Coordinates of C-alpha atoms in Angstrom, one line a residue:
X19 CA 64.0 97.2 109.9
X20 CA 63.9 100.3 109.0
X21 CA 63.7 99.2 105.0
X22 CA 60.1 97.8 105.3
X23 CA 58.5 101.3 106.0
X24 CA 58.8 102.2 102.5
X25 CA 56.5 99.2 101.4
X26 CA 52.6 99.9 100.6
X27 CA 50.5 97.4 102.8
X28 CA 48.6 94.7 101.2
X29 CA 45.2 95.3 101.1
X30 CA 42.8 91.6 100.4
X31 CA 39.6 93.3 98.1
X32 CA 37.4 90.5 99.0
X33 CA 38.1 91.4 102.5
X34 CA 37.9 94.9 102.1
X35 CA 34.3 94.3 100.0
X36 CA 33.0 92.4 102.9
X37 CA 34.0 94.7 105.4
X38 CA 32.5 97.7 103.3
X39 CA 29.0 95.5 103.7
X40 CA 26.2 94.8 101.5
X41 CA 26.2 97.2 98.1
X42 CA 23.4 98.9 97.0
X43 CA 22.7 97.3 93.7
X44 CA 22.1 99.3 90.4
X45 CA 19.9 96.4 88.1
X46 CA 19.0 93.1 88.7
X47 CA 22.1 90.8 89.8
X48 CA 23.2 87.2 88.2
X49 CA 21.2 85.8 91.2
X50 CA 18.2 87.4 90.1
X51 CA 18.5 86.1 86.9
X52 CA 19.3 82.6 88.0
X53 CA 15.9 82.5 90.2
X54 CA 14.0 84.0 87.9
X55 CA 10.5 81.9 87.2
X56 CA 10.7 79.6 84.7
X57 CA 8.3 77.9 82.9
X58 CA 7.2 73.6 83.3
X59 CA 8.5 71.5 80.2
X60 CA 4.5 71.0 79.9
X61 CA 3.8 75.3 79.9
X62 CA 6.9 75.1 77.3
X63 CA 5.3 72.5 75.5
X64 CA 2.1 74.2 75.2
X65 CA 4.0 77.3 74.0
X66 CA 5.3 75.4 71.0
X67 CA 1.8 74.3 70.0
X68 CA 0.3 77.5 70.1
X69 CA 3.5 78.8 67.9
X70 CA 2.9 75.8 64.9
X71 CA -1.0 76.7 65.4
X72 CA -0.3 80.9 64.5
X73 CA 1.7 79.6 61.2
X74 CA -1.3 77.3 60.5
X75 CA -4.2 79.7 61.5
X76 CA -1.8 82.1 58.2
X77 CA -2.1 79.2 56.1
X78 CA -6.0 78.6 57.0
X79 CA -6.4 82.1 56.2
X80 CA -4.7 82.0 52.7
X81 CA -7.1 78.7 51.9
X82 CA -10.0 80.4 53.1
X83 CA -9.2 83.8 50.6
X84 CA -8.5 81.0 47.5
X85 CA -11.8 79.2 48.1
X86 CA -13.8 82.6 47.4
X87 CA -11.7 83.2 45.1
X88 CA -12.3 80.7 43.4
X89 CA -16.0 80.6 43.9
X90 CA -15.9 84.6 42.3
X91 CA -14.1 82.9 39.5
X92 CA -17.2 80.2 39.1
X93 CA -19.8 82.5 39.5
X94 CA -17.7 85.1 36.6
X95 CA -17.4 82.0 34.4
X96 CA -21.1 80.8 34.8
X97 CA -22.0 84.5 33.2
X98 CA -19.7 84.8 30.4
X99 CA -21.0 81.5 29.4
X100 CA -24.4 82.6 30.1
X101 CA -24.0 85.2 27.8
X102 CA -22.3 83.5 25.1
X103 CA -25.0 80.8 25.1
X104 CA -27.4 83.8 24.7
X105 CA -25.2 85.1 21.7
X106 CA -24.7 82.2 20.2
X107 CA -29.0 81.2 20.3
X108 CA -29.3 85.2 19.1
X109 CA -26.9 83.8 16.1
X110 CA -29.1 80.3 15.3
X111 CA -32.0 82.6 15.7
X112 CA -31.4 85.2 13.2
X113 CA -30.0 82.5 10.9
X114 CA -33.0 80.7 10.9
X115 CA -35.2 83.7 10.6
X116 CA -32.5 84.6 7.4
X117 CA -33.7 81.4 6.0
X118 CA -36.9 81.4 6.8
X119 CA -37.1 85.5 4.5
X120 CA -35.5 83.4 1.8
X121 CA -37.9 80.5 1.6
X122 CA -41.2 82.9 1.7
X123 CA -40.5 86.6 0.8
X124 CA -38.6 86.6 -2.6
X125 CA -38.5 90.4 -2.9
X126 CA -36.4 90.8 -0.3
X127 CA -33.8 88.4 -1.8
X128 CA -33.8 89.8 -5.6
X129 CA -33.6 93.0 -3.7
X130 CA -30.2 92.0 -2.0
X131 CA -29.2 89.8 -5.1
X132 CA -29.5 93.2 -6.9
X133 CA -27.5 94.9 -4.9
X134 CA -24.8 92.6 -4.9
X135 CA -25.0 92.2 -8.8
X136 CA -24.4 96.0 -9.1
X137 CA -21.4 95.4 -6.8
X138 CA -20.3 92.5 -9.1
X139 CA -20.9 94.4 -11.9
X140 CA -18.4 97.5 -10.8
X141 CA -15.8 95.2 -9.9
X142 CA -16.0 93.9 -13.5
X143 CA -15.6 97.0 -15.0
X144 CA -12.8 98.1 -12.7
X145 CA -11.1 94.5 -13.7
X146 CA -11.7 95.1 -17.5
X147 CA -10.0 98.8 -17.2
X148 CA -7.1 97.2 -15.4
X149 CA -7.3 94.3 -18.3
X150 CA -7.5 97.4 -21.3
X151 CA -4.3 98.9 -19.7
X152 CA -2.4 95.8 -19.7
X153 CA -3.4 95.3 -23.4
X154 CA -2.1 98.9 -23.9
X155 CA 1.6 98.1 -22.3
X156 CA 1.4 95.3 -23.7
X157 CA 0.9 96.9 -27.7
X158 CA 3.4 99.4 -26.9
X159 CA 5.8 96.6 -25.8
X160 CA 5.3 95.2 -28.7
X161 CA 5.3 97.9 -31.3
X162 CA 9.2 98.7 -29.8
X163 CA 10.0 95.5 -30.1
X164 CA 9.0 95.2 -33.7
X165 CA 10.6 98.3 -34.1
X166 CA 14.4 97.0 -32.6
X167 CA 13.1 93.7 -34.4
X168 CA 12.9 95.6 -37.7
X169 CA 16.3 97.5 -37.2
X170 CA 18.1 94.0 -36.5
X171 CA 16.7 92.4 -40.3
X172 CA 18.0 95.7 -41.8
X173 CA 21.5 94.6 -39.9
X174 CA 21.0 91.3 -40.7
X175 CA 20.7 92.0 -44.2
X176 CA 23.2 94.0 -45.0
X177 CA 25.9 91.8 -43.2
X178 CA 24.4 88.7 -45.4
X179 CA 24.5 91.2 -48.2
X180 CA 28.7 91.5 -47.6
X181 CA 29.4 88.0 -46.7
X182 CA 27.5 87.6 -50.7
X183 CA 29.9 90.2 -52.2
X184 CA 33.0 88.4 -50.0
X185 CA 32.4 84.6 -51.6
X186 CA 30.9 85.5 -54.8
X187 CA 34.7 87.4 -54.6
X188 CA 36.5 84.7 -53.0
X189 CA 35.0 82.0 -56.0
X190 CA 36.0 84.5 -58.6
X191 CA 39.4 84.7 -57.5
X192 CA 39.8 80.6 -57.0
X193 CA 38.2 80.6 -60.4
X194 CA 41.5 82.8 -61.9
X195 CA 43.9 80.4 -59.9
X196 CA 42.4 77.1 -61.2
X197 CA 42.7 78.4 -64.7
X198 CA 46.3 79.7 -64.1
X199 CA 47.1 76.0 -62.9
X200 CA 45.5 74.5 -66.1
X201 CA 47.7 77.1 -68.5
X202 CA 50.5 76.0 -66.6
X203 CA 50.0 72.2 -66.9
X204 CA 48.8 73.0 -70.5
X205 CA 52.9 74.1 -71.3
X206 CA 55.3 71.5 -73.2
X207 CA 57.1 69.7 -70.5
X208 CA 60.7 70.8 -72.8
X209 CA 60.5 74.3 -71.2
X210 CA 59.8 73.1 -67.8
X211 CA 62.8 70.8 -68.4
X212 CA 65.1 73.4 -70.0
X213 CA 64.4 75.7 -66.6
X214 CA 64.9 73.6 -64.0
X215 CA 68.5 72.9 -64.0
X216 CA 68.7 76.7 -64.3
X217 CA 66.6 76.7 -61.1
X218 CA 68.6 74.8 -59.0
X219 CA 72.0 76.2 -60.3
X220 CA 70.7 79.6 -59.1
X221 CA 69.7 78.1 -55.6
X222 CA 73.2 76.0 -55.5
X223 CA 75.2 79.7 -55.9
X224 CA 72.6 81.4 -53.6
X225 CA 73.5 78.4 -50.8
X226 CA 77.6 78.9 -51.3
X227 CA 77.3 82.6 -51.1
X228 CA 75.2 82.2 -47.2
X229 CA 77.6 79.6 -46.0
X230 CA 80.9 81.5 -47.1
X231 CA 79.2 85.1 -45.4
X232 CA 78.5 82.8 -42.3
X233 CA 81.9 81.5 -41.8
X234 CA 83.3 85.2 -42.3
X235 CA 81.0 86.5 -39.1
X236 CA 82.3 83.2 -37.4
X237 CA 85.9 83.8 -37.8
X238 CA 85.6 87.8 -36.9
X239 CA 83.7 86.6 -33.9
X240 CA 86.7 84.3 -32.6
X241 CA 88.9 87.2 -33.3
X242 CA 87.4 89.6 -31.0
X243 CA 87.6 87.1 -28.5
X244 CA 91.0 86.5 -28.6
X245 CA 91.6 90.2 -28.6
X246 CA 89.9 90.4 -25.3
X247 CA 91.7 87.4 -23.5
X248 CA 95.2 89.1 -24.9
X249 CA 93.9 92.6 -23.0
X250 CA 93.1 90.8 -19.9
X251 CA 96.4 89.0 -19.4
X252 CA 98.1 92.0 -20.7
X253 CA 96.3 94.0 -17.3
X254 CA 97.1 91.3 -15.0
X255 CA 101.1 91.8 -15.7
X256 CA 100.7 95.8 -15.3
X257 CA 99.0 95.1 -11.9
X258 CA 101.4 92.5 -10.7
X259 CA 104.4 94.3 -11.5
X260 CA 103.1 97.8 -10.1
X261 CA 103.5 96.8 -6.5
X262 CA 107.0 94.7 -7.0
X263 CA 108.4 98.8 -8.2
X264 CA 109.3 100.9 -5.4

């Protein structure tokens, strides 16, 4: 066989690793890490104690920081109200004492009732000056009114003025038609006899003459119809007949 030369021999790498011997190591090998030492379940135990007790000792520490806090606080409070008990005995004090100057020493009080009259007193005056100014508008207001008030009577007066002129007119001229009316019933009733017939002759002649001018315009009006109806019938033989020629 001379075919098999060609082949590459097998080579085994655990065999070849074995025969090659014991490698030097760079790092610790799974072994190592396998027989490392590990701690009891009681060490481990123990371990998660002392964990729980570092997040409590944080919280005993945050407790501790609130409780001076708060006793600052106390202690800040306990002055300010201190002090404003002092202020407010200061207060009681002087108002007693106020009292006390107004009971015994009268001077003193007319002295300040003085001054405060004066005060009174210029407020007054600046309230009567305010009050004078008013009263001044106020005239002047008034005075134009009067004044527009004035100009309307004139305008009233002469417009009552006209509407006199216009009935003592008006009666006048129904004055002139009543007496017209009693002349006319005053006449004989043989004249208004003798013209009445003539009256209504006139009004028969005036009636004939409308009615006959009316027919006239009715009969022209039927004429010019017919006219038109003739023309139209008159086109439509043209137009028929002009396509029958050749």
């Amino acid at each position: 066989g001379g075919w098999r030369d060609d082949l590459a021999a097998y080579m085994n790498p655990i065999a070849m690793a074995r025969s090659r011997g014991p490698v030097q190591s760079s790092g610790p090998t799974i072994q190592d890490y396998l027989n490392r030492p590990r701690p009891t379940w009681e060490e481990v135990k123990e371990q998660l104690e002392k964990k729980k007790k570092g997040s409590k000792a944080l919280a005993e520490f945050e407790e501790k920081m609130n409780e001076n806090w708060k006793k600052e606080l106390e202690k800040h409070r306990e002055k300010l109200l201190s002090g404003n008990e002092s202020s407010s005995k200061k207060r009681q004090k002087k108002k007693k004492e106020k009292k006390k100057s107004g009971r015994y020493s009268s001077s003193s009080s007319s002295s300040s009732d003085s001054s405060s009259s004066s005060s009174d007193s210029e407020d007054e005056d600046k309230r009567q000056a305010k009050r004078r100014k008013k009263k001044k508008n106020r005239s002047h207001k008034s005075s134009e009114s009067s004044v527009s008030e004035t100009d309307s009577d004139s305008k009233d007066g002469l417009k009552k003025k006209k509407k006199s002129k216009d009935v003592s007119e008006k009666e006048k001229d129904t004055k002139g038609l009543t007496k017209k009316r009693k002349m006319y019933e005053d006449k004989p009733l043989s004249s208004e006899s003798l013209s009445e017939p003539d009256n209504i002759e006139e009004v028969r002649a005036k009636k004939k003459k409308s009615s006959e001018e009316r027919e006239k315009t009715i009969e022209k009006t039927k004429k010019k119809k017919k006219h038109k109806k003739h023309s139209k019938k008159k086109k439509k033989k043209v137009a028929s007949s002009s396509p029958d020629s050749p």
